[in-house]
Amino acid sequence: MANQKDGKMSREEAGRKGGEATSKNHDKDFYQEIGQKGGEATADNHDKDFYQEIGQKGGEATADNHDKEFYQEIGKKGGEATADNHDKEFYQEIGKKGGEATSKNHDKDFYREIGEKGGNSRNNNNND
């Protein structure tokens, strides 16, 4: 199936045929190995800013293509997977770390305010 007038294959067609031949001759391990090598080479050639930029672009593209329900579904799946893979001690440890980080970033007024909001919320729910 030549795409050019002179009977030669286009670069696109040659690439497709080469890819098909390669996939017939190699298994999953082959692709994992070349993927790992590619990832390591990329890491050697790029800095933190590169990864932040491509991460931001990927996040924006994902946000443009998905709705609230998509994020709710993947969040639920992630939470379930995390719960399946971790025990009570894991949650205690991350809760402690989160509490320590929060206490470094907030003062007494912050805790007083959220305490009042929590108390008001609890009072309003008990009156229903």
Coordinates of C-alpha atoms in Angstrom, one line a residue:
M1 CA 0.0 0.0 0.0
A2 CA 2.3 2.8 -1.2
N3 CA 1.2 6.3 -0.4
Q4 CA 3.6 8.1 -2.7
K5 CA 3.4 8.3 -6.5
D6 CA 6.8 6.7 -7.0
G7 CA 5.7 3.5 -5.3
K8 CA 7.7 4.1 -2.1
M9 CA 6.1 4.0 1.4
S10 CA 5.5 7.1 3.3
R11 CA 7.5 7.6 6.5
E12 CA 4.2 7.2 8.4
E13 CA 3.4 3.8 6.8
A14 CA 7.0 2.6 7.2
G15 CA 6.8 3.5 10.9
R16 CA 3.5 1.7 11.3
K17 CA 4.8 -1.5 9.6
G18 CA 8.0 -1.4 11.7
G19 CA 6.0 -1.0 14.8
E20 CA 3.7 -3.9 13.9
A21 CA 6.7 -6.2 13.2
T22 CA 8.4 -5.2 16.4
S23 CA 5.2 -5.9 18.4
K24 CA 5.1 -9.4 16.9
N25 CA 8.7 -10.2 17.9
H26 CA 8.8 -8.8 21.5
D27 CA 6.9 -9.3 24.7
K28 CA 5.8 -7.1 27.6
D29 CA 9.2 -7.4 29.3
F30 CA 10.9 -5.9 26.3
Y31 CA 8.6 -2.9 26.3
Q32 CA 9.0 -2.4 30.1
E33 CA 12.8 -2.5 29.7
I34 CA 13.0 0.0 26.9
G35 CA 10.4 2.2 28.7
Q36 CA 12.6 2.1 31.9
K37 CA 15.7 3.0 29.8
G38 CA 13.8 5.9 28.2
G39 CA 12.6 7.1 31.5
E40 CA 16.1 7.0 33.0
A41 CA 17.5 8.9 30.0
T42 CA 14.8 11.5 30.2
A43 CA 15.5 12.0 34.0
D44 CA 19.2 12.4 33.2
N45 CA 18.5 15.1 30.7
H46 CA 15.8 17.2 32.4
D47 CA 15.4 19.0 35.7
K48 CA 12.5 19.6 38.1
D49 CA 11.1 22.5 36.1
F50 CA 10.7 20.2 33.0
Y51 CA 8.6 17.8 35.0
Q52 CA 6.6 20.5 36.7
E53 CA 5.8 22.0 33.3
I54 CA 4.7 18.7 31.6
G55 CA 2.8 17.8 34.7
Q56 CA 0.9 21.1 34.6
K57 CA 0.2 20.7 30.9
G58 CA -1.1 17.2 31.5
G59 CA -3.2 18.3 34.3
E60 CA -4.8 21.1 32.3
A61 CA -5.4 18.7 29.3
T62 CA -7.1 16.2 31.7
A63 CA -9.2 18.9 33.3
D64 CA -10.3 20.1 29.8
N65 CA -11.4 16.6 28.9
H66 CA -13.1 15.4 32.1
D67 CA -15.9 16.4 34.3
K68 CA -16.5 16.4 38.1
E69 CA -17.8 12.8 38.0
F70 CA -14.5 11.6 36.5
Y71 CA -12.6 13.0 39.4
Q72 CA -15.0 11.7 41.9
E73 CA -14.7 8.2 40.4
I74 CA -10.9 8.1 40.3
G75 CA -10.7 9.6 43.8
K76 CA -13.0 6.8 45.1
K77 CA -11.0 4.2 43.3
G78 CA -7.7 5.6 44.7
G79 CA -9.2 5.7 48.2
E80 CA -10.3 2.1 48.0
A81 CA -7.0 1.0 46.7
T82 CA -5.2 2.8 49.4
A83 CA -7.5 1.4 52.1
D84 CA -6.8 -2.1 50.7
N85 CA -3.1 -1.7 50.8
H86 CA -2.6 0.0 54.2
D87 CA -3.4 -0.6 57.8
K88 CA -4.5 1.5 60.8
E89 CA -0.9 2.4 61.6
F90 CA -0.4 3.9 58.2
Y91 CA -3.4 6.3 58.7
Q92 CA -2.2 7.2 62.2
E93 CA 1.2 8.1 60.8
I94 CA 0.0 10.2 58.0
G95 CA -2.6 11.9 60.3
K96 CA 0.2 12.7 62.7
K97 CA 2.4 14.2 59.9
G98 CA -0.5 16.2 58.6
G99 CA -1.3 17.5 62.0
E100 CA 2.3 18.5 62.6
A101 CA 2.5 20.3 59.2
T102 CA -0.8 22.1 59.9
S103 CA 0.3 23.2 63.4
K104 CA 3.5 24.7 61.9
N105 CA 1.4 26.8 59.4
H106 CA -1.4 28.0 61.7
D107 CA -1.8 29.9 64.9
K108 CA -4.2 29.7 67.9
D109 CA -6.7 31.9 66.0
F110 CA -7.0 29.4 63.2
Y111 CA -7.8 26.6 65.6
R112 CA -10.2 28.7 67.5
E113 CA -12.1 29.6 64.3
I114 CA -12.3 26.0 63.0
G115 CA -13.3 24.8 66.4
E116 CA -16.2 27.3 66.5
K117 CA -17.3 26.3 63.0
G118 CA -17.2 22.6 64.0
G119 CA -19.1 23.3 67.2
N120 CA -21.7 25.4 65.3
S121 CA -22.1 22.7 62.7
R122 CA -22.6 20.0 65.3
N123 CA -25.1 22.1 67.2
N124 CA -27.1 22.8 64.0
N125 CA -27.1 19.1 63.0
N126 CA -28.4 18.1 66.5
N127 CA -31.2 20.5 66.3
D128 CA -32.6 19.0 63.1

